[in-house]
Short mmCIF file of C-alpha atoms and ligand atoms in Angstrom, two decimals:
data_model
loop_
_atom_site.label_atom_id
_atom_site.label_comp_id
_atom_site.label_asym_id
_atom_site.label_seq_id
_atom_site.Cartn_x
_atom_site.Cartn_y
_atom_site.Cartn_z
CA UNK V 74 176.82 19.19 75.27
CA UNK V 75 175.53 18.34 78.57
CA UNK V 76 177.95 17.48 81.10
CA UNK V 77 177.91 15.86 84.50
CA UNK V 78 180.40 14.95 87.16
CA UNK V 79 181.31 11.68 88.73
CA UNK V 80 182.29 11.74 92.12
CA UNK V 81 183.82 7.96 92.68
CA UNK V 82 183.93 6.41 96.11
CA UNK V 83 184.87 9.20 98.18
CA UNK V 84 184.46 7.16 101.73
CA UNK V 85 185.47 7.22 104.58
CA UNK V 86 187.62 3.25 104.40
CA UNK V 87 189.28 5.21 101.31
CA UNK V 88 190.55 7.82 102.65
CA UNK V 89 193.48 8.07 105.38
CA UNK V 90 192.51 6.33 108.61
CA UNK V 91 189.91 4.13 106.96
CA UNK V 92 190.33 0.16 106.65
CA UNK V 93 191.72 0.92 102.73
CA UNK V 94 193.07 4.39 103.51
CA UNK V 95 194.43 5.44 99.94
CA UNK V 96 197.13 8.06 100.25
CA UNK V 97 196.50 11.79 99.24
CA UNK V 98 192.49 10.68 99.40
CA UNK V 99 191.64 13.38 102.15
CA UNK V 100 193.08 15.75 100.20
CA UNK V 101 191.34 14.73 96.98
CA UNK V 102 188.32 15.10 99.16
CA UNK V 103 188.09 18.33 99.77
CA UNK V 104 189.94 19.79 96.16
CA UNK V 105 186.30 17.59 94.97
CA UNK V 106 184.05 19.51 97.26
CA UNK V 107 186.04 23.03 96.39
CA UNK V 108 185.72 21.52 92.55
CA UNK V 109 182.18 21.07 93.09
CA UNK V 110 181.34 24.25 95.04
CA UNK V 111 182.53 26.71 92.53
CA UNK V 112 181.76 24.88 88.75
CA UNK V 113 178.56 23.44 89.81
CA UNK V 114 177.11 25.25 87.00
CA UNK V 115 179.40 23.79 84.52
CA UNK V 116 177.48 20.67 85.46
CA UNK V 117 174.05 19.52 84.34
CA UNK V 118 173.96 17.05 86.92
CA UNK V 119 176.44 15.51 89.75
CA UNK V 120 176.06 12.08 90.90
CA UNK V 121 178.23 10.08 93.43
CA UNK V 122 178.83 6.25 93.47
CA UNK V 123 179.48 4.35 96.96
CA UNK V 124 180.91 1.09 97.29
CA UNK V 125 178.79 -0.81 99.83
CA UNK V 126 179.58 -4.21 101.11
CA UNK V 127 177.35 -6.52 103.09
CA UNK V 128 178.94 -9.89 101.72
CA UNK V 129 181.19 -10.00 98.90
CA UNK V 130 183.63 -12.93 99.34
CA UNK V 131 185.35 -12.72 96.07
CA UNK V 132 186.18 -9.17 97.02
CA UNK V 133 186.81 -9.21 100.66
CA UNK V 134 189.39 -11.38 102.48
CA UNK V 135 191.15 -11.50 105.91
CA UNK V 136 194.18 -12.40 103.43
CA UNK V 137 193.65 -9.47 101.46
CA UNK V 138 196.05 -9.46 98.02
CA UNK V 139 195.55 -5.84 97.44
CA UNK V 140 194.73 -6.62 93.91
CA UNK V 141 191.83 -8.68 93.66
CA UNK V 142 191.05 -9.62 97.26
CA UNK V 143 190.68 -6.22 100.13
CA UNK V 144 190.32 -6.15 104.14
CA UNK V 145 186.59 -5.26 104.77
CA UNK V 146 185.57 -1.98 103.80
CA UNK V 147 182.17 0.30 103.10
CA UNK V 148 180.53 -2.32 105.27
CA UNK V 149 176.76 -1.93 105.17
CA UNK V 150 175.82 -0.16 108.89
CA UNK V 151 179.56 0.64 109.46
CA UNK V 152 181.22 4.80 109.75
CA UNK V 153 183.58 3.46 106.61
CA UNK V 154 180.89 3.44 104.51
CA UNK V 155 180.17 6.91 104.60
CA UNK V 156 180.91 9.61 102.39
CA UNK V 157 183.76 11.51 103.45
CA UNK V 158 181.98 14.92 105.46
CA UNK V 159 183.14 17.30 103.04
CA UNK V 160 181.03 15.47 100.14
CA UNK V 161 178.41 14.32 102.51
CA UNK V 162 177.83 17.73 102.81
CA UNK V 163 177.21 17.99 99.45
CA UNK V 164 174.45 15.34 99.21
CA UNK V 165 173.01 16.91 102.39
CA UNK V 166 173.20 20.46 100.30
CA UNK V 167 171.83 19.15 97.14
CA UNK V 168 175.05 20.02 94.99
CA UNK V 169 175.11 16.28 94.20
CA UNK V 170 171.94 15.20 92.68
CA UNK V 171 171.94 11.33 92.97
CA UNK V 172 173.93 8.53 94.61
CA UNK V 173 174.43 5.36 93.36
CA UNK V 174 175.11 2.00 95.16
CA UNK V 175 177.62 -0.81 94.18
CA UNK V 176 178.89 -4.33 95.51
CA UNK V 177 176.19 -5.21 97.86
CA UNK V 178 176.92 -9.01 97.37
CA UNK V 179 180.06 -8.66 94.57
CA UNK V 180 182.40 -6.68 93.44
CA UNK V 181 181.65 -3.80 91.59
CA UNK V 182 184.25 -1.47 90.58
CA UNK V 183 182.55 0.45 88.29
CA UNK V 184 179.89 2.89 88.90
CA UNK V 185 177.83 1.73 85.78
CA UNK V 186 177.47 -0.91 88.57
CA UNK V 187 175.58 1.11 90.64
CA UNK V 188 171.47 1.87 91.28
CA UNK V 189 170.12 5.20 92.28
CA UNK V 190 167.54 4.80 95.28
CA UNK V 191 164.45 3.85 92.94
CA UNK V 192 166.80 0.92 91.52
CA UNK V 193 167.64 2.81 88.56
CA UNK V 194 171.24 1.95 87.00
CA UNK V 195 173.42 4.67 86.27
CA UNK V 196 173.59 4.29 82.72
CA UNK V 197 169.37 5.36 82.91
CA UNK V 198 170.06 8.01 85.64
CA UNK V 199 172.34 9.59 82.78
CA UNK V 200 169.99 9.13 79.67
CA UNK V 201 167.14 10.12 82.07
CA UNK V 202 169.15 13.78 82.09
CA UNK V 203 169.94 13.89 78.67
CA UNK V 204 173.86 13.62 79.69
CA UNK V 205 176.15 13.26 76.94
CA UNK V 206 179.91 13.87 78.86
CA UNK V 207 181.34 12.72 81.95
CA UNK V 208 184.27 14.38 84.25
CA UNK V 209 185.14 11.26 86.32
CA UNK V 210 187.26 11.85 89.61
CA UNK V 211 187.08 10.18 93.27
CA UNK V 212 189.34 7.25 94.90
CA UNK V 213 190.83 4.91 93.50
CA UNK V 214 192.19 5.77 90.17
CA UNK V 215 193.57 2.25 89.42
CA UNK V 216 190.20 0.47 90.52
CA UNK V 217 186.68 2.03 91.01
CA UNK V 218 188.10 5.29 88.85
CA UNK V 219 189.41 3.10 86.14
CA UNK V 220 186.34 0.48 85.71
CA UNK V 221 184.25 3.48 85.67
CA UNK V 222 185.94 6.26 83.05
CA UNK V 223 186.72 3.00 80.71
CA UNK V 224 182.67 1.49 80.77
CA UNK V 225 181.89 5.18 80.26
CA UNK V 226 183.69 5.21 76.99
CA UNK V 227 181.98 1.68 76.04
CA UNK V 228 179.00 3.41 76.82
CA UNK V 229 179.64 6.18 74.36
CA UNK V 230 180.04 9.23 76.50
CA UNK V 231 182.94 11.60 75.66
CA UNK V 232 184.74 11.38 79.01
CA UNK V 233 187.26 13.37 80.89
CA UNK V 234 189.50 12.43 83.69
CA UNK V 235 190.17 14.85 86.28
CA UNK V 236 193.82 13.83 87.10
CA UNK V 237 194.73 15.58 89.71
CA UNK V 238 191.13 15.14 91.87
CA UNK V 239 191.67 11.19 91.40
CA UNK V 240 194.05 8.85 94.21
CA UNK V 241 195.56 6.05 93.22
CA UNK V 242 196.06 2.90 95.65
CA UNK V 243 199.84 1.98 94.23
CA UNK V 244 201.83 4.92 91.93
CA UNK V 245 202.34 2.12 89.50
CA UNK V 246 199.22 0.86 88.87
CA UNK V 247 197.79 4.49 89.01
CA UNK V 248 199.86 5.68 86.02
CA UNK V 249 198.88 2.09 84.26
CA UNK V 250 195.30 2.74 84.50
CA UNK V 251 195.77 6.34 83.37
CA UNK V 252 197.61 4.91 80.04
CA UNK V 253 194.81 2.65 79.79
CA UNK V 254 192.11 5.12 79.91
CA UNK V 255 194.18 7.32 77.67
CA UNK V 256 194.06 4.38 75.09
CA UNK V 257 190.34 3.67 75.20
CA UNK V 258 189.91 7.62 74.52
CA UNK V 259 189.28 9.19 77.86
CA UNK V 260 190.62 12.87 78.15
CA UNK V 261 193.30 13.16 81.05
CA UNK V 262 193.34 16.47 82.43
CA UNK V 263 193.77 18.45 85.53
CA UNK V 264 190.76 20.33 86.87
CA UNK V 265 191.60 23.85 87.01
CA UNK V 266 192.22 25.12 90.78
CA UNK V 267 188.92 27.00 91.96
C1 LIG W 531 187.70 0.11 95.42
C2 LIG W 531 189.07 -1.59 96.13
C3 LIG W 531 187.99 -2.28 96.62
C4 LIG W 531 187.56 1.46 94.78
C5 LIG W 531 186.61 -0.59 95.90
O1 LIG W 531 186.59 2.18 95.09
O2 LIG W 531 188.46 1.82 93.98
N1 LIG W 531 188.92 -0.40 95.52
N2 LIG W 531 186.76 -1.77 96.50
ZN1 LIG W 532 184.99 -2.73 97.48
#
């Protein structure tokens, strides 16, 4: 088996504070960067996915539904984009090996929307390392979480969910998305504490 982690959208506009400040997601942010730190070598390989924005109108709105439709956020050039410091630090350490960039122009929820730097998709990145399971976790479990564990599974990886380093934007839809995952045959599961 050869297992890597995915770190989802841990930004700065998800976290509390930000313009889509998800409760608990500060928290989650540094239990991931603990998680990180001490089973790095559980991991073949650790990549991170940021949502990045420069126009996306079917995604942003100044009359924001919350469900399909957000206030701006992980604007190209803006502090919200960033990583969150404690898993910046991480990239800047080398404990995450690649980044990968979503919804320049449109939505993108998933990660398997994402390109590494040399415009590789992260479905490649993946094959490239020979990866064959996934331990998803990151912000937010009922969008960008969800999209990702579930094309995972389409994409035949054996997939775990790390429920308790994972925030959800509503409690309902949170638990929803975790049934849903559950019934396309993604592993729920706490991480165990560092
Ligand atoms: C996300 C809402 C809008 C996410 C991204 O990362 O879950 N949610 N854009
Ligand atoms: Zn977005």
């Amino acid at each position: 088996m050869r297992n890597a982690l995915l770190v989802v959208d841990v930004q700065v506009d998800f976290v509390e504070g930000g313009s889509l400040g998800v409760q608990g997601g500060l928290s989650v942010a540094a239990m991931i960067a603990r998680h990180v730190r001490h089973f790095r070598n559980e991991y073949q390989f650790i990549v991170a996915s940021r949502d990045y924005h420069e126009s996306a109108p079917d995604h942003i709105s100044d009359h924001p539904d919350f469900v399909n439709t957000w206030p701006p956020h992980c604007m190209v050039g803006t502090p919200g984009a960033a990583f969150v410091p404690t898993i910046q630090n991480l990239v800047r350490e080398k404990y995450i090996h690649a980044v990968v960039t979503k919804g320049r122009t449109a939505a993108a929820y998933s990660a398997f929307d994402g390109y590494d730097p040399r415009g590789h998709k992260l479905l490649d990145v993946l094959k490239e390392n020979g990866i064959d399971h996934i331990d998803v976790c990151g912000i937010a479990t009922d969008y960008c979480v969800r999209a990702s564990a579930l094309d995972a599974r389409t994409n035949q990886f054996q997939v775990r969910v790390l429920v308790n380093l994972c925030a959800a934007v509503k409690e309902e839809t949170g638990l929803q998305a975790l049934e849903e995952m559950k019934a396309a045959g993604v592993q729920l599961q706490a991480a165990t504490a560092p």
